[in-house]
Amino acid sequence: MRFTEALSSLVAVAALAQGQLTKVNDFNAGPTKLGMYVSVPKNLKTPAPIVVAVHHCQGSATGYSGSTRYVQLSSQYGFIAIYPNSKSGGGCFDVASAATLTHNGGGDSQTIANMVKYAVDKYGGDPNRVFAVGTSSGAMMTNVLVATYPDVFKAGSVYSGVPAGCFSVPGSTATQDPPGWANSCANGQLIKTAQQWGDQVRNMYPGFNGTRPRLQIFHGTADNTLRYPNYNEQLKQWSNVLGLSNPKTSNNTPKSGWTQSIYGEGTATTAQLVGYSANGVGHSVPQQEAMDLAFFGITN
């Protein structure tokens, strides 16, 4: 090993020990060429929860780690934070191809699921406490992850996304750059019944009969990128998948202008499905890291 390579390895090891974000150079599980960045603090719980944080279009793993607080919080609470990095020129993740919308289908969703498996094997991650959170394209991917890999992810937190499969583009491939874009979905014009949306999720992993992940969904009423009707379509989808109805609604919760909807039994941190409509908020809703970790059961 050359001196520069040895020095680079030492720097990476030191960054891991301090809970800083570092690139995992030996992750090559694929099937797509996403970059894997992690924060593995020295005070890890045994085994350690895993939070996968997925960035937006025109973003990056390092940029998203700088605009969110999961790296700092991983050091505080002893969990592993994984930040996937898009392979596309525009920084978007593939949520459009049949490959990524199919369990073990060979798309970006499978690559991210493989990052989790890597973290379980390499760092002592807890396979029973794996969670996803994302913004915009990352929010769309979070919905796709919990739909295609309900055996891997136990809960997700979605910031300004669309229903799983809403961006499906016939003919789109896992290697396409940029990934497919679905205007009708982005504009909130793709309206389906709850049953149709639910079937779309179930068809992503036919035969799965385990416990479905819990979901927390945020959306702003003034979103002009992934328009507001997508909020209700997501709630329709996941309430059908989870077999829930008749949400309990609270105005000005948890802050002025926000409306909270809790589906099923439990509180905002324990229910299977919780929605937050943010009045007057555009694209995208600001990150609520404390709410995410509480919903994931990491801080409560």
GROMACS .gro file of C-alpha atoms in nm:
model
  300
    1MET     CA    1   0.000   0.000   0.000
    2ARG     CA    2   0.133   0.340  -0.098
    3PHE     CA    3   0.181   0.607   0.170
    4THR     CA    4  -0.106   0.821   0.033
    5GLU     CA    5  -0.342   0.522   0.036
    6ALA     CA    6  -0.242   0.434   0.391
    7LEU     CA    7  -0.294   0.794   0.502
    8SER     CA    8  -0.637   0.802   0.338
    9SER     CA    9  -0.736   0.483   0.521
   10LEU     CA   10  -0.622   0.625   0.855
   11VAL     CA   11  -0.822   0.944   0.796
   12ALA     CA   12  -1.133   0.739   0.715
   13VAL     CA   13  -1.092   0.526   1.028
   14ALA     CA   14  -1.048   0.839   1.242
   15ALA     CA   15  -1.360   0.997   1.091
   16LEU     CA   16  -1.562   0.684   1.167
   17ALA     CA   17  -1.442   0.683   1.526
   18GLN     CA   18  -1.552   1.044   1.574
   19GLY     CA   19  -1.896   0.992   1.419
   20GLN     CA   20  -1.821   1.210   1.117
   21LEU     CA   21  -1.949   1.140   0.767
   22THR     CA   22  -1.707   0.939   0.558
   23LYS     CA   23  -1.724   0.760   0.223
   24VAL     CA   24  -1.726   0.380   0.228
   25ASN     CA   25  -1.483   0.296  -0.048
   26ASP     CA   26  -1.519  -0.081  -0.029
   27PHE     CA   27  -1.898  -0.091  -0.065
   28ASN     CA   28  -1.955  -0.251  -0.404
   29ALA     CA   29  -2.270  -0.458  -0.354
   30GLY     CA   30  -2.459  -0.254  -0.615
   31PRO     CA   31  -2.649  -0.328  -0.835
   32THR     CA   32  -2.641   0.045  -0.920
   33LYS     CA   33  -2.343   0.271  -0.859
   34LEU     CA   34  -2.463   0.477  -0.566
   35GLY     CA   35  -2.204   0.613  -0.326
   36MET     CA   36  -2.229   0.510   0.039
   37TYR     CA   37  -2.142   0.756   0.316
   38VAL     CA   38  -2.173   0.674   0.684
   39SER     CA   39  -2.145   0.811   1.033
   40VAL     CA   40  -2.044   0.540   1.279
   41PRO     CA   41  -1.980   0.703   1.618
   42LYS     CA   42  -1.763   0.539   1.882
   43ASN     CA   43  -2.049   0.521   2.133
   44LEU     CA   44  -2.265   0.289   1.920
   45LYS     CA   45  -2.545   0.104   2.087
   46THR     CA   46  -2.510  -0.274   2.068
   47PRO     CA   47  -2.661  -0.356   1.828
   48ALA     CA   48  -2.699  -0.009   1.674
   49PRO     CA   49  -3.012   0.134   1.508
   50ILE     CA   50  -2.961   0.243   1.147
   51VAL     CA   51  -3.103   0.562   0.993
   52VAL     CA   52  -3.078   0.594   0.614
   53ALA     CA   53  -3.103   0.961   0.508
   54VAL     CA   54  -3.174   1.011   0.137
   55HIS     CA   55  -3.102   1.345  -0.028
   56HIS     CA   56  -3.305   1.552  -0.276
   57CYS     CA   57  -3.245   1.618  -0.647
   58GLN     CA   58  -2.945   1.846  -0.714
   59GLY     CA   59  -2.819   1.729  -0.377
   60SER     CA   60  -2.556   1.496  -0.244
   61ALA     CA   61  -2.483   1.281   0.058
   62THR     CA   62  -2.237   1.534   0.196
   63GLY     CA   63  -2.469   1.826   0.125
   64TYR     CA   64  -2.766   1.656   0.290
   65SER     CA   65  -2.557   1.563   0.592
   66GLY     CA   66  -2.469   1.931   0.626
   67SER     CA   67  -2.830   2.051   0.605
   68THR     CA   68  -2.966   1.784   0.841
   69ARG     CA   69  -2.860   1.685   1.193
   70TYR     CA   70  -2.856   1.305   1.173
   71VAL     CA   71  -2.477   1.285   1.184
   72GLN     CA   72  -2.456   1.491   1.503
   73LEU     CA   73  -2.749   1.302   1.651
   74SER     CA   74  -2.589   0.968   1.565
   75SER     CA   75  -2.307   1.061   1.803
   76GLN     CA   76  -2.555   1.166   2.070
   77TYR     CA   77  -2.777   0.858   2.051
   78GLY     CA   78  -2.539   0.592   1.926
   79PHE     CA   79  -2.695   0.498   1.592
   80ILE     CA   80  -2.547   0.446   1.246
   81ALA     CA   81  -2.637   0.708   0.984
   82ILE     CA   82  -2.615   0.609   0.617
   83TYR     CA   83  -2.627   0.875   0.346
   84PRO     CA   84  -2.660   0.728  -0.006
   85ASN     CA   85  -2.523   0.946  -0.286
   86SER     CA   86  -2.705   0.956  -0.620
   87LYS     CA   87  -2.521   0.839  -0.930
   88SER     CA   88  -2.717   1.067  -1.165
   89GLY     CA   89  -2.589   1.395  -1.304
   90GLY     CA   90  -2.886   1.583  -1.156
   91GLY     CA   91  -2.859   1.417  -0.818
   92CYS     CA   92  -3.198   1.244  -0.833
   93PHE     CA   93  -3.263   0.884  -0.732
   94ASP     CA   94  -3.435   0.636  -0.960
   95VAL     CA   95  -3.794   0.597  -0.841
   96ALA     CA   96  -3.928   0.543  -1.192
   97SER     CA   97  -3.794   0.215  -1.332
   98ALA     CA   98  -3.951  -0.128  -1.290
   99ALA     CA   99  -3.618  -0.242  -1.143
  100THR     CA  100  -3.623   0.001  -0.851
  101LEU     CA  101  -3.996  -0.057  -0.793
  102THR     CA  102  -3.948  -0.432  -0.753
  103HIS     CA  103  -3.807  -0.622  -0.455
  104ASN     CA  104  -3.459  -0.740  -0.555
  105GLY     CA  105  -3.527  -0.595  -0.899
  106GLY     CA  106  -3.182  -0.446  -0.953
  107GLY     CA  107  -3.242  -0.073  -0.904
  108ASP     CA  108  -3.134   0.204  -0.666
  109SER     CA  109  -3.370   0.073  -0.396
  110GLN     CA  110  -3.185  -0.258  -0.390
  111THR     CA  111  -2.847  -0.083  -0.368
  112ILE     CA  112  -2.966   0.113  -0.064
  113ALA     CA  113  -3.103  -0.204   0.096
  114ASN     CA  114  -2.759  -0.360   0.039
  115MET     CA  115  -2.600  -0.063   0.219
  116VAL     CA  116  -2.807  -0.157   0.522
  117LYS     CA  117  -2.688  -0.517   0.503
  118TYR     CA  118  -2.330  -0.390   0.479
  119ALA     CA  119  -2.379  -0.176   0.792
  120VAL     CA  120  -2.527  -0.469   0.982
  121ASP     CA  121  -2.232  -0.693   0.895
  122LYS     CA  122  -1.952  -0.436   0.912
  123TYR     CA  123  -2.052  -0.206   1.198
  124GLY     CA  124  -2.287  -0.410   1.414
  125GLY     CA  125  -2.610  -0.254   1.296
  126ASP     CA  126  -2.940  -0.384   1.428
  127PRO     CA  127  -3.141  -0.545   1.144
  128ASN     CA  128  -3.455  -0.505   1.350
  129ARG     CA  129  -3.419  -0.126   1.389
  130VAL     CA  130  -3.364   0.013   1.039
  131PHE     CA  131  -3.532   0.338   0.933
  132ALA     CA  132  -3.539   0.566   0.629
  133VAL     CA  133  -3.588   0.939   0.597
  134GLY     CA  134  -3.571   1.158   0.289
  135THR     CA  135  -3.655   1.489   0.126
  136SER     CA  136  -3.812   1.538  -0.220
  137SER     CA  137  -3.641   1.276  -0.442
  138GLY     CA  138  -3.522   1.122  -0.116
  139ALA     CA  139  -3.879   1.128   0.015
  140MET     CA  140  -3.996   0.948  -0.297
  141MET     CA  141  -3.718   0.695  -0.245
  142THR     CA  142  -3.816   0.654   0.121
  143ASN     CA  143  -4.166   0.555   0.012
  144VAL     CA  144  -4.016   0.316  -0.243
  145LEU     CA  145  -3.780   0.163   0.016
  146VAL     CA  146  -4.053   0.084   0.266
  147ALA     CA  147  -4.268  -0.053  -0.017
  148THR     CA  148  -4.006  -0.273  -0.184
  149TYR     CA  149  -3.812  -0.373   0.127
  150PRO     CA  150  -4.063  -0.400   0.413
  151ASP     CA  151  -3.844  -0.683   0.541
  152VAL     CA  152  -3.553  -0.438   0.585
  153PHE     CA  153  -3.709  -0.105   0.688
  154LYS     CA  154  -3.926  -0.077   0.998
  155ALA     CA  155  -4.038   0.286   0.954
  156GLY     CA  156  -3.997   0.585   0.726
  157SER     CA  157  -4.026   0.962   0.749
  158VAL     CA  158  -4.119   1.136   0.425
  159TYR     CA  159  -4.063   1.508   0.356
  160SER     CA  160  -4.252   1.639   0.052
  161GLY     CA  161  -4.274   1.325  -0.157
  162VAL     CA  162  -4.522   1.127  -0.367
  163PRO     CA  163  -4.682   0.782  -0.328
  164ALA     CA  164  -4.466   0.478  -0.390
  165GLY     CA  165  -4.482   0.399  -0.761
  166CYS     CA  166  -4.637   0.734  -0.855
  167PHE     CA  167  -4.330   0.817  -1.064
  168SER     CA  168  -4.338   0.488  -1.254
  169VAL     CA  169  -4.231   0.561  -1.612
  170PRO     CA  170  -4.275   0.277  -1.866
  171GLY     CA  171  -3.947   0.206  -2.041
  172SER     CA  172  -3.737   0.381  -1.777
  173THR     CA  173  -3.428   0.180  -1.684
  174ALA     CA  174  -3.216   0.152  -1.372
  175THR     CA  175  -2.917   0.297  -1.562
  176GLN     CA  176  -3.098   0.593  -1.715
  177ASP     CA  177  -2.953   0.937  -1.641
  178PRO     CA  178  -3.142   1.140  -1.546
  179PRO     CA  179  -3.400   0.901  -1.399
  180GLY     CA  180  -3.751   0.923  -1.542
  181TRP     CA  181  -3.972   1.218  -1.451
  182ALA     CA  182  -4.352   1.190  -1.430
  183ASN     CA  183  -4.516   1.530  -1.472
  184SER     CA  184  -4.868   1.412  -1.393
  185CYS     CA  185  -4.753   1.275  -1.059
  186ALA     CA  186  -4.535   1.574  -0.972
  187ASN     CA  187  -4.822   1.809  -1.053
  188GLY     CA  188  -5.062   1.620  -0.828
  189GLN     CA  189  -5.279   1.505  -1.117
  190LEU     CA  190  -5.236   1.131  -1.067
  191ILE     CA  191  -5.532   1.040  -0.847
  192LYS     CA  192  -5.615   0.680  -0.759
  193THR     CA  193  -5.831   0.498  -0.511
  194ALA     CA  194  -5.677   0.385  -0.185
  195GLN     CA  195  -5.710   0.026  -0.305
  196GLN     CA  196  -5.526   0.100  -0.630
  197TRP     CA  197  -5.242   0.272  -0.447
  198GLY     CA  198  -5.227  -0.009  -0.194
  199ASP     CA  199  -5.217  -0.272  -0.466
  200GLN     CA  200  -4.929  -0.086  -0.625
  201VAL     CA  201  -4.728  -0.129  -0.303
  202ARG     CA  202  -4.826  -0.493  -0.258
  203ASN     CA  203  -4.724  -0.570  -0.617
  204MET     CA  204  -4.372  -0.441  -0.549
  205TYR     CA  205  -4.309  -0.741  -0.323
  206PRO     CA  206  -4.568  -1.007  -0.405
  207GLY     CA  207  -4.616  -1.261  -0.132
  208PHE     CA  208  -4.480  -1.050   0.152
  209ASN     CA  209  -4.688  -1.126   0.460
  210GLY     CA  210  -4.481  -0.975   0.740
  211THR     CA  211  -4.537  -0.658   0.940
  212ARG     CA  212  -4.546  -0.346   0.724
  213PRO     CA  213  -4.333  -0.041   0.813
  214ARG     CA  214  -4.476   0.259   0.996
  215LEU     CA  215  -4.490   0.594   0.812
  216GLN     CA  216  -4.465   0.961   0.907
  217ILE     CA  217  -4.549   1.195   0.618
  218PHE     CA  218  -4.493   1.573   0.590
  219HIS     CA  219  -4.613   1.798   0.308
  220GLY     CA  220  -4.659   2.171   0.254
  221THR     CA  221  -4.977   2.315   0.108
  222ALA     CA  222  -4.777   2.561  -0.106
  223ASP     CA  223  -4.551   2.296  -0.262
  224ASN     CA  224  -4.509   2.384  -0.631
  225THR     CA  225  -4.261   2.105  -0.713
  226LEU     CA  226  -4.437   1.793  -0.586
  227ARG     CA  227  -4.778   1.946  -0.543
  228TYR     CA  228  -4.997   1.916  -0.237
  229PRO     CA  229  -5.250   1.658  -0.370
  230ASN     CA  230  -4.964   1.407  -0.336
  231TYR     CA  231  -4.998   1.436   0.041
  232ASN     CA  232  -5.349   1.292   0.044
  233GLU     CA  233  -5.256   1.029  -0.215
  234GLN     CA  234  -4.974   0.907   0.011
  235LEU     CA  235  -5.208   0.887   0.308
  236LYS     CA  236  -5.461   0.697   0.097
  237GLN     CA  237  -5.192   0.454  -0.012
  238TRP     CA  238  -5.046   0.374   0.326
  239SER     CA  239  -5.375   0.374   0.517
  240ASN     CA  240  -5.488   0.105   0.273
  241VAL     CA  241  -5.167  -0.095   0.303
  242LEU     CA  242  -5.179  -0.075   0.682
  243GLY     CA  243  -5.554  -0.131   0.705
  244LEU     CA  244  -5.627   0.201   0.877
  245SER     CA  245  -5.904   0.459   0.852
  246ASN     CA  246  -6.072   0.751   1.029
  247PRO     CA  247  -5.768   0.952   1.142
  248LYS     CA  248  -5.774   1.168   1.453
  249THR     CA  249  -5.698   1.524   1.343
  250SER     CA  250  -5.544   1.804   1.552
  251ASN     CA  251  -5.502   2.159   1.425
  252ASN     CA  252  -5.193   2.370   1.500
  253THR     CA  253  -5.001   2.058   1.597
  254PRO     CA  254  -4.707   2.036   1.655
  255LYS     CA  255  -4.680   2.402   1.550
  256SER     CA  256  -4.902   2.684   1.433
  257GLY     CA  257  -5.048   2.622   1.088
  258TRP     CA  258  -4.974   2.249   1.089
  259THR     CA  259  -5.244   1.983   1.100
  260GLN     CA  260  -5.164   1.642   1.245
  261SER     CA  261  -5.353   1.327   1.142
  262ILE     CA  262  -5.301   1.008   1.342
  263TYR     CA  263  -5.427   0.682   1.192
  264GLY     CA  264  -5.500   0.383   1.411
  265GLU     CA  265  -5.412   0.335   1.774
  266GLY     CA  266  -5.133   0.512   1.957
  267THR     CA  267  -4.978   0.854   1.976
  268ALA     CA  268  -4.785   1.063   1.725
  269THR     CA  269  -4.470   0.866   1.810
  270THR     CA  270  -4.623   0.517   1.824
  271ALA     CA  271  -4.903   0.508   1.566
  272GLN     CA  272  -4.858   0.321   1.239
  273LEU     CA  273  -4.931   0.621   1.018
  274VAL     CA  274  -4.906   0.992   1.099
  275GLY     CA  275  -4.946   1.283   0.858
  276TYR     CA  276  -4.850   1.650   0.892
  277SER     CA  277  -4.998   1.910   0.658
  278ALA     CA  278  -4.798   2.234   0.681
  279ASN     CA  279  -5.010   2.534   0.578
  280GLY     CA  280  -4.829   2.781   0.352
  281VAL     CA  281  -4.506   2.579   0.344
  282GLY     CA  282  -4.347   2.521   0.003
  283HIS     CA  283  -4.099   2.264  -0.123
  284SER     CA  284  -3.986   2.120   0.099
  285VAL     CA  285  -4.097   2.098   0.461
  286PRO     CA  286  -3.800   2.171   0.691
  287GLN     CA  287  -3.648   1.867   0.855
  288GLN     CA  288  -3.782   1.773   1.199
  289GLU     CA  289  -3.505   1.546   1.319
  290ALA     CA  290  -3.626   1.521   1.678
  291MET     CA  291  -3.969   1.408   1.557
  292ASP     CA  292  -3.806   1.153   1.326
  293LEU     CA  293  -3.595   0.993   1.599
  294ALA     CA  294  -3.891   0.987   1.838
  295PHE     CA  295  -4.109   0.821   1.570
  296PHE     CA  296  -3.834   0.566   1.507
  297GLY     CA  297  -3.817   0.489   1.879
  298ILE     CA  298  -3.452   0.592   1.904
  299THR     CA  299  -3.506   0.868   2.161
  300ASN     CA  300  -3.807   0.740   2.354
   0.00000   0.00000   0.00000
